[in-house]
Tab-separated table of C-alpha atoms in Angstrom:
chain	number	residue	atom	x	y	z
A	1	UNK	CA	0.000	0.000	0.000
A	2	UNK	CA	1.163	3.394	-0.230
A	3	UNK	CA	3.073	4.654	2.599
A	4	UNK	CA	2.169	7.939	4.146
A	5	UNK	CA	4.233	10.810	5.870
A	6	UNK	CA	3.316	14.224	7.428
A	7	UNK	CA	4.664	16.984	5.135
A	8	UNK	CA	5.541	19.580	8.189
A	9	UNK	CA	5.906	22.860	5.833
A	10	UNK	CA	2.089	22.695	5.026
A	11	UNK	CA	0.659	20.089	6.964
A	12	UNK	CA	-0.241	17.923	4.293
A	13	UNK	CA	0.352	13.969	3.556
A	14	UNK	CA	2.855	12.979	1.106
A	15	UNK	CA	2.791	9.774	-0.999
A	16	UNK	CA	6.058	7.760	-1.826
A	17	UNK	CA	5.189	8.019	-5.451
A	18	UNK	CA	7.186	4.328	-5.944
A	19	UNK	CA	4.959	2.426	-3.603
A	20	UNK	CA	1.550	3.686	-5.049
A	21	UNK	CA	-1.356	0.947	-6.228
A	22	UNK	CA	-1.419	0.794	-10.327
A	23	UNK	CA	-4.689	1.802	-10.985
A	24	UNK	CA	-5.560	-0.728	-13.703
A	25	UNK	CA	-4.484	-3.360	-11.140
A	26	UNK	CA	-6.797	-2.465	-8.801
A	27	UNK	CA	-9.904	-2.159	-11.228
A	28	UNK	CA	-9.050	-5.756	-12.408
A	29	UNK	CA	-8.584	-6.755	-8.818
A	30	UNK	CA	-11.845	-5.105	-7.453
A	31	UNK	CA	-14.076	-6.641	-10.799
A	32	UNK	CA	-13.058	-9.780	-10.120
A	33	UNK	CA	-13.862	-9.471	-6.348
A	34	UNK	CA	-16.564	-7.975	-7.094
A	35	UNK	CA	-17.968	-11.221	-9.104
A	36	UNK	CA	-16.158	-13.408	-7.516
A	37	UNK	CA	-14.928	-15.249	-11.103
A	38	UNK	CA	-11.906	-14.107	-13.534
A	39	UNK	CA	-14.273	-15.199	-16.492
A	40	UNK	CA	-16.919	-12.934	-15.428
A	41	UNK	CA	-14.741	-9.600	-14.685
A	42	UNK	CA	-12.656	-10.414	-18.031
A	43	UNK	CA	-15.755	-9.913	-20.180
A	44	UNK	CA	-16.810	-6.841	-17.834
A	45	UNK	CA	-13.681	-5.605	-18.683
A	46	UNK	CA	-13.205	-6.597	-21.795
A	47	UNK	CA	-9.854	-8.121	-21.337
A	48	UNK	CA	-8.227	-11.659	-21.851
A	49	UNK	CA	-8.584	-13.720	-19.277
A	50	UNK	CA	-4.815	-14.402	-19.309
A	51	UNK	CA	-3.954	-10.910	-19.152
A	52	UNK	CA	-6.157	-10.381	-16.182
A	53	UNK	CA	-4.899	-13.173	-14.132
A	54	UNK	CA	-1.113	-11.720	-14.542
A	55	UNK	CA	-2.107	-8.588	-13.710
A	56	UNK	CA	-3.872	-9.700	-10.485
A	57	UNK	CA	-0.670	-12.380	-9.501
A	58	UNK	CA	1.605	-8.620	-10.273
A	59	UNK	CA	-0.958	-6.845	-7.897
A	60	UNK	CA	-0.446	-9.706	-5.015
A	61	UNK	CA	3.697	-9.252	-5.741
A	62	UNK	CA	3.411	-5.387	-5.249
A	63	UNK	CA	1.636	-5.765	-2.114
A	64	UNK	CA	3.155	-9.075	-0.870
A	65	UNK	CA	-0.416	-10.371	-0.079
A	66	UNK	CA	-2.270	-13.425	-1.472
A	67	UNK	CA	-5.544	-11.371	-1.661
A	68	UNK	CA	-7.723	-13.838	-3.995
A	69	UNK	CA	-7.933	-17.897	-3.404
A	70	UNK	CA	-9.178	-20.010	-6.344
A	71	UNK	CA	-12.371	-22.172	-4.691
A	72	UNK	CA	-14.640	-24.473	-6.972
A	73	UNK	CA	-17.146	-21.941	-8.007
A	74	UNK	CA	-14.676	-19.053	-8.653
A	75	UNK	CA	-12.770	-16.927	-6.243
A	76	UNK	CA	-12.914	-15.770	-2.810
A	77	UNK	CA	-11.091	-13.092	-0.585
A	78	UNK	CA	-8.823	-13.537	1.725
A	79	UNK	CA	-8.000	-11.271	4.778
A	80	UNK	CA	-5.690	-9.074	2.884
A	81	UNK	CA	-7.902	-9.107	-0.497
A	82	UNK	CA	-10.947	-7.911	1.952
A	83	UNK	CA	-9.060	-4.903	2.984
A	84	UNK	CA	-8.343	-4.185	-0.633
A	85	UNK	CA	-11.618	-4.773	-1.993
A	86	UNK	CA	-13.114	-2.431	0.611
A	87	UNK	CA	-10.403	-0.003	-0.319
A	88	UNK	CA	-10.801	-0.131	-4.000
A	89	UNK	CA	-14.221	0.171	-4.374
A	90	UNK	CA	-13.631	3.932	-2.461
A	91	UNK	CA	-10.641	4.828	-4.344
A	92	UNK	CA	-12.719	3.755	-7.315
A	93	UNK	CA	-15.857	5.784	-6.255
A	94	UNK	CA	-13.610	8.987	-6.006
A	95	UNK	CA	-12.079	8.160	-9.225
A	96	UNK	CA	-15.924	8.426	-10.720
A	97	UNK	CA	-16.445	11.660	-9.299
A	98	UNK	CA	-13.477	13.202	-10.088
A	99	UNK	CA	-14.468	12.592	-14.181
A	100	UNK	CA	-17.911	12.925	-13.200
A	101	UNK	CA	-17.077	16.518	-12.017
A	102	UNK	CA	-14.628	17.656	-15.046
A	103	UNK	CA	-18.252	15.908	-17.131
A	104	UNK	CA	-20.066	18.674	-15.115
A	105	UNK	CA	-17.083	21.581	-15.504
A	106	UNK	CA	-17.072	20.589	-19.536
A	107	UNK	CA	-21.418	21.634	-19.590
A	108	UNK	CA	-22.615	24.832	-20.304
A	109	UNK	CA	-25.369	24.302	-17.065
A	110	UNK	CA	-26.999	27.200	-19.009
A	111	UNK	CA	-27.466	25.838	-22.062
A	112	UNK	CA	-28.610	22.206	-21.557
A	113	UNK	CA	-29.779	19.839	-19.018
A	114	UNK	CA	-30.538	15.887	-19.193
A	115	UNK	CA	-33.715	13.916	-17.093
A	116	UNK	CA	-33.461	10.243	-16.792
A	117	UNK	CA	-36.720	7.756	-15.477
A	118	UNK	CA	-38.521	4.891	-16.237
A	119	UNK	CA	-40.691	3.838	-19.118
A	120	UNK	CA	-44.126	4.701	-16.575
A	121	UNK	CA	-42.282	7.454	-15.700
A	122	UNK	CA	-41.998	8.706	-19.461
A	123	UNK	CA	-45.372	7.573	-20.545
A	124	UNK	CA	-47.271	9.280	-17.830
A	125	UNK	CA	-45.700	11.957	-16.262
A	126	UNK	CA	-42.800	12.955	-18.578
A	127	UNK	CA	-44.477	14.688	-21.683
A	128	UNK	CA	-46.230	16.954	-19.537
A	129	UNK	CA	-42.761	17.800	-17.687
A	130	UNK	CA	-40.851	18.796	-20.652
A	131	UNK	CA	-43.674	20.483	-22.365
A	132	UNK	CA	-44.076	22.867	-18.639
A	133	UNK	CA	-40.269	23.199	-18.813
A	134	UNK	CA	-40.061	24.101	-22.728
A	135	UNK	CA	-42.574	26.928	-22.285
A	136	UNK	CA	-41.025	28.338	-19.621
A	137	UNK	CA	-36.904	27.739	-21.125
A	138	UNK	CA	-37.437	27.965	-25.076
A	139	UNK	CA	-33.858	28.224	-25.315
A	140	UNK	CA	-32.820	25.619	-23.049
A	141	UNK	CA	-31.512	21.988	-24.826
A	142	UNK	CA	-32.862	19.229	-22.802
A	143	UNK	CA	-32.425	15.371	-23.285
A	144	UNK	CA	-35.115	12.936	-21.571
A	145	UNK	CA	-32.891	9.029	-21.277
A	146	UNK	CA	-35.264	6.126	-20.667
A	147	UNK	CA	-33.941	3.267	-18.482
A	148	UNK	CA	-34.928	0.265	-16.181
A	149	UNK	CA	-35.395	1.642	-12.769
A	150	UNK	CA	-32.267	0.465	-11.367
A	151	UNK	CA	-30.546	2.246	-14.033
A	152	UNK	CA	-31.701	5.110	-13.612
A	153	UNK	CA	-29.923	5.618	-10.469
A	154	UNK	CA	-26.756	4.721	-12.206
A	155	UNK	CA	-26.965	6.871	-14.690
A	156	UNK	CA	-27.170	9.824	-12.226
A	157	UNK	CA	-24.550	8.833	-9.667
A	158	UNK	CA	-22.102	8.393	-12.889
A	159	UNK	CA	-23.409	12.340	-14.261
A	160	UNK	CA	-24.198	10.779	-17.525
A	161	UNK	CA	-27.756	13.021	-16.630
A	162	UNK	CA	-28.822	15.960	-14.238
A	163	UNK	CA	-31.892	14.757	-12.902
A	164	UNK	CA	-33.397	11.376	-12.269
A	165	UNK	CA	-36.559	9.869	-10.817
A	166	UNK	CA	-36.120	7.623	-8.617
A	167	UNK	CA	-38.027	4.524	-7.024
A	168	UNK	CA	-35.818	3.166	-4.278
A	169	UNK	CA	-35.021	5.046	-1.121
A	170	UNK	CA	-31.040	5.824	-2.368
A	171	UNK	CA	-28.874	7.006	0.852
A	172	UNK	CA	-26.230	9.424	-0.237
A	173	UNK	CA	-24.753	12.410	0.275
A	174	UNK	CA	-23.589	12.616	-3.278
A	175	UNK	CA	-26.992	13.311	-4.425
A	176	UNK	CA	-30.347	15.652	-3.044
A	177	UNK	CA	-33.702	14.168	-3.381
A	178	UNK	CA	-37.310	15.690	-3.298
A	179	UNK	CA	-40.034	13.132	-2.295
A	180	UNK	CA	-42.517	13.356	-4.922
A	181	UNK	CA	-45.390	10.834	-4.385
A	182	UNK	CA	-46.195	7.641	-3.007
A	183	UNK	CA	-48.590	5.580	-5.398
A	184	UNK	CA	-49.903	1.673	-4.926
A	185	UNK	CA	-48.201	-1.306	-6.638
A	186	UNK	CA	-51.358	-3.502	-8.163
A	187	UNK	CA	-51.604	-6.963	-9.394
A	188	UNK	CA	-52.415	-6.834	-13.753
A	189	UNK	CA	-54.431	-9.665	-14.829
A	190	UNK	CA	-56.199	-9.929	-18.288
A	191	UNK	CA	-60.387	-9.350	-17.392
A	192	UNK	CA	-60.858	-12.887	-18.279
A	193	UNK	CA	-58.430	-14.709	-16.106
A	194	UNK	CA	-59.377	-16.252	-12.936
A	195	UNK	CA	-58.291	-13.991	-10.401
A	196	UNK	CA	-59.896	-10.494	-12.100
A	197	UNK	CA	-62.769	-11.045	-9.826
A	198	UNK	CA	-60.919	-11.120	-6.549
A	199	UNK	CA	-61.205	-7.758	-4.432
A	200	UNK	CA	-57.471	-8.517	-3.657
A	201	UNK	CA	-54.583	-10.189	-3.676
A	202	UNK	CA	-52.567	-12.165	-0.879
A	203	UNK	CA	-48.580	-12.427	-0.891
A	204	UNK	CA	-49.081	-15.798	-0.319
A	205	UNK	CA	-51.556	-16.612	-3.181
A	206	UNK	CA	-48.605	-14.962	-5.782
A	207	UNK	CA	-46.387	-18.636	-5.406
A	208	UNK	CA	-50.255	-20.392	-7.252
A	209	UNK	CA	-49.637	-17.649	-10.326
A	210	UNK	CA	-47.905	-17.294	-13.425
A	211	UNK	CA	-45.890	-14.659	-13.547
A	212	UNK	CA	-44.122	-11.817	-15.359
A	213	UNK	CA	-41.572	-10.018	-12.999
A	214	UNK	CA	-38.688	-7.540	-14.342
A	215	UNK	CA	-35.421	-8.675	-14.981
A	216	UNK	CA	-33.449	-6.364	-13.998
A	217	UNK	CA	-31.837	-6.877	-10.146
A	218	UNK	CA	-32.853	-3.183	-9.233
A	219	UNK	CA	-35.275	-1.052	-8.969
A	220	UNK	CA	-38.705	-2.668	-9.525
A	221	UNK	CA	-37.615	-6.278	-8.932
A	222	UNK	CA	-35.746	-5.309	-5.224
A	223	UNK	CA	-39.116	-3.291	-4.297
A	224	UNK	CA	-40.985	-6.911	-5.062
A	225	UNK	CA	-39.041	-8.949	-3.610
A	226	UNK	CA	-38.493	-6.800	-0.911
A	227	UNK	CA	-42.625	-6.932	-0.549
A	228	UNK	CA	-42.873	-10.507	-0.281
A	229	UNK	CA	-39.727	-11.370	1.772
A	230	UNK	CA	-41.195	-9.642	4.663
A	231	UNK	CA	-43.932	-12.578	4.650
A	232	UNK	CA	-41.272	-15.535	3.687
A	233	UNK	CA	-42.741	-15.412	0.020
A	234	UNK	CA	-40.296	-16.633	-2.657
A	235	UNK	CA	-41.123	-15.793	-6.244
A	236	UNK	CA	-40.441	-18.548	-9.070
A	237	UNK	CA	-41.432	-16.702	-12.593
A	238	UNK	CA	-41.824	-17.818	-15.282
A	239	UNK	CA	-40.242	-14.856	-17.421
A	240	UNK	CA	-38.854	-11.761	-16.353
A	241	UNK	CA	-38.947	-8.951	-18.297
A	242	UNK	CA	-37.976	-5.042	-18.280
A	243	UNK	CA	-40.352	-3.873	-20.808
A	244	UNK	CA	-43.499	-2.342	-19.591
A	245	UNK	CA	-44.914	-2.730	-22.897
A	246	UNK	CA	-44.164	-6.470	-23.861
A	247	UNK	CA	-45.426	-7.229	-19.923
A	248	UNK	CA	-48.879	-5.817	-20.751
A	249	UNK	CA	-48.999	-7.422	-23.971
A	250	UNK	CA	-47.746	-10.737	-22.392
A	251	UNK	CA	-50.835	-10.191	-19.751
A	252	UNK	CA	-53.638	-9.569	-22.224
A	253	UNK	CA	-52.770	-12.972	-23.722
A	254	UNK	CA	-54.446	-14.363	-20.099
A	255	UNK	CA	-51.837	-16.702	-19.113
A	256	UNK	CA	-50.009	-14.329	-17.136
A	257	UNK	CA	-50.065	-11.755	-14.517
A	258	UNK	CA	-47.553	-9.160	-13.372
A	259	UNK	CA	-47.157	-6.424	-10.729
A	260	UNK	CA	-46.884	-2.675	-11.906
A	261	UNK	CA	-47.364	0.288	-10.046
A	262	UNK	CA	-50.516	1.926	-10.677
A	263	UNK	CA	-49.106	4.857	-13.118
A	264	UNK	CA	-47.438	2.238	-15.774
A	265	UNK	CA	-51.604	1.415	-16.722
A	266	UNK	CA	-52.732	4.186	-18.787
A	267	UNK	CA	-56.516	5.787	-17.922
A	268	UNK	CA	-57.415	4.477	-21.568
A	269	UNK	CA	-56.199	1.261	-20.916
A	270	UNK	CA	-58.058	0.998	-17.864
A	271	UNK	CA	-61.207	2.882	-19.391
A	272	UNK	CA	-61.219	0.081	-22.297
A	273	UNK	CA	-60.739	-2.385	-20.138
A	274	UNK	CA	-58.016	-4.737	-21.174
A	275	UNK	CA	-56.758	-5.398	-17.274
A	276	UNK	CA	-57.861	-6.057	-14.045
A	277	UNK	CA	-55.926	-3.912	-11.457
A	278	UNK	CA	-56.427	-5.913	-7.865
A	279	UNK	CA	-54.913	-4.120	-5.182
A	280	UNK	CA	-52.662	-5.952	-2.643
A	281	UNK	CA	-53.302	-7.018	1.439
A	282	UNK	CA	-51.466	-5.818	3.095
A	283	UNK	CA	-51.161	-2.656	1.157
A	284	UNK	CA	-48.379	-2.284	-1.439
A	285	UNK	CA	-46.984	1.059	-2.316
A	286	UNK	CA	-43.720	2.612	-3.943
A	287	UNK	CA	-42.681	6.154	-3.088
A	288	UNK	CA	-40.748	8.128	-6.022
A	289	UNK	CA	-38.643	10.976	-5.634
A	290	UNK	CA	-36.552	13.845	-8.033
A	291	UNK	CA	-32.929	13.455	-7.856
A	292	UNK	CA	-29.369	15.365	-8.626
A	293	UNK	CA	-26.113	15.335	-7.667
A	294	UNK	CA	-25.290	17.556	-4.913
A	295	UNK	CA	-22.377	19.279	-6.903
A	296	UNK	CA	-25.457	20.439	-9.385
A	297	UNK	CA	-28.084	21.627	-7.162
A	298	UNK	CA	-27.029	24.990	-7.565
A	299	UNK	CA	-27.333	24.988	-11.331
A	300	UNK	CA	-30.467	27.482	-11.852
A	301	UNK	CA	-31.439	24.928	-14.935
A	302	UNK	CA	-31.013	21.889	-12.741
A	303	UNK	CA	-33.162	23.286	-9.603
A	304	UNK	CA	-36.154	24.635	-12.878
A	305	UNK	CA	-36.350	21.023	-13.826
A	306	UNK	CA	-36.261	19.461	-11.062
A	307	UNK	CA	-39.135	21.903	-9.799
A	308	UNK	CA	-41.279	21.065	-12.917
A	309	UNK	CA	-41.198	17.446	-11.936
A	310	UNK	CA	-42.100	17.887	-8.344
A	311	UNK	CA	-45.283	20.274	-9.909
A	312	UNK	CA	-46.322	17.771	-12.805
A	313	UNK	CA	-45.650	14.418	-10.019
A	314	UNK	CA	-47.678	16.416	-7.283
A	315	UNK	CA	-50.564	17.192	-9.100
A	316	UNK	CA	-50.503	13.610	-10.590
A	317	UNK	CA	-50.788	11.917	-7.206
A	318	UNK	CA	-53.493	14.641	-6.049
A	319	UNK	CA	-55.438	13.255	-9.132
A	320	UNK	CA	-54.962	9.480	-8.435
A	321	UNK	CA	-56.492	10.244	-5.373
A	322	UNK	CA	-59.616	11.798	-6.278
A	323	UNK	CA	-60.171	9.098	-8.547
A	324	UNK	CA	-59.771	6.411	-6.112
């Protein structure tokens, strides 16, 4: 590791520039860590597998410290290779930032802002959002990315966008969040298939269904599973998927049933109707909330946007209400 010593003209550390970590070592190291397999973090990284393994066996020489031990199913960390992991994954996470912030540095804040959410969140709430914001900054270039829930956070905490809706409950003090609504998660079922007519919907009774579930291991699918851990309830389905779309189209064939939250129906789906929405007992609900890094709160373009979704999101939920 890098050895450390007080610099006594100005207080500061200094770092014996000959005994510092190689960077690239340490991203292979932490990848493979991370997924416990060379295979794995080689195609992550896009590397032979060769390559990586010699730079890994270079990494244990520099530190002289057997930090990764080969086990049946892959690789696992040793005492010395958990102190590194846990040490790379911060280095790493400052590394981010740093780009992130020369990203942010390289904008023109006043000029153009980016929104990120999911595919409910673009169907229902979005158009009216941009359309608000457009009136009010004609001049203003804005970009509106679509992604799987879980992504969605990712592409925020990276900068890759300014603002991002949000469906988890994301602790950081990297980022600033405005709740913006809490709204129930429903059971979809085609009108004809056997369970349309119940007034609700057990955890219990989801392990007797056929079911659609997203693919994705954030987001949506953590709120779910979260949901029916609480009761012991483990979910076998029979396809997951991360399209809205193709689940609602998989649904009106009437072998399957899937959980949305209750903004990913539209009101002309449900005014036709092709689904049954069946609420859940004990209640079900996801909370959303507006999102941006902390280094771009001050941005006056940022904070407008951001303030159009909390506006469009507020008076969304205020309707939901009324109708239910």
């Amino acid at each position: 590791m890098a050895k450390l010593g007080k610099n006594h003209k100005n207080g500061q550390l200094n770092i014996v520039a000959n005994d510092v970590i190689d960077s690239r070592r340490l991203l292979y190291f932490y990848h493979v860590a991370r997924t416990k397999s060379f295979s794995v973090a080689a195609t992550v990284l896009n590397v032979a597998q060769s390559a990586l393994s010699r730079q890994i066996q270079q990494l244990e020489a520099d530190l002289d410290a057997t930090l990764l031990e080969r086990t049946g199913r892959g690789v696992s960390l040793t005492q010395f290779g958990q102190i590194v992991y846990e040490q790379a994954a911060a280095i790493l996470d400052e590394m981010s930032a740093t780009v992130a912030r020369l990203h942010s540095a390289r904008r023109q804040p006043t000029g153009q802002v980016s929104i990120a959410g999911s595919s409910s969140i673009m169907t229902v709430q979005m158009p009216e959002v941009l359309m608000r914001f457009m009136k009010e900054y004609p001049d203003i270039e804005i970009t509106a990315v679509q992604a799987t829930t879980g992504d969605v956070y990712d592409l925020l905490a990276i900068g890759q966008v300014d603002v991002a809706i949000l469906s988890l409950g994301y602790e950081s003090q990297k980022i600033v969040q405005h709740k913006l609504l809490t709204e129930p998660m429903l059971l979809v079922a085609a009108r004809d298939h056997p369970i349309a007519s119940h007034s609700y919907v057990k955890r219990d009774d989801l392990s007797e269904l056929d079911l659609i579930l997203p693919a994705s291991e954030n987001g949506m699918r953590i709120t779910i599973e979260r949901y029916c851990d609480d009761a012991g309830v483990k979910l076998s389905p029979h396809l997951r998927v991360d399209s809205v779309p193709l689940m609602k189209s998989l649904v009106q064939e009437g072998r399957f049933c899937t959980i949305l939250p209750r903004m990913a129906v539209t009101a002309a789906e449900v005014a036709s109707g092709d689904f049954a929405l069946i609420p859940f007992k004990p209640k079900f609900t996801r909370t959303l909330s507006v999102a941006c890094l902390s280094e771009r709160a001050e941005s006056p373009i940022v904070a407008a946007l951001m303030r159009k979704v909390v506006e469009v999101c507020r008076e969304y939920g205020t309707a939901q209400s009324q109708i239910e």
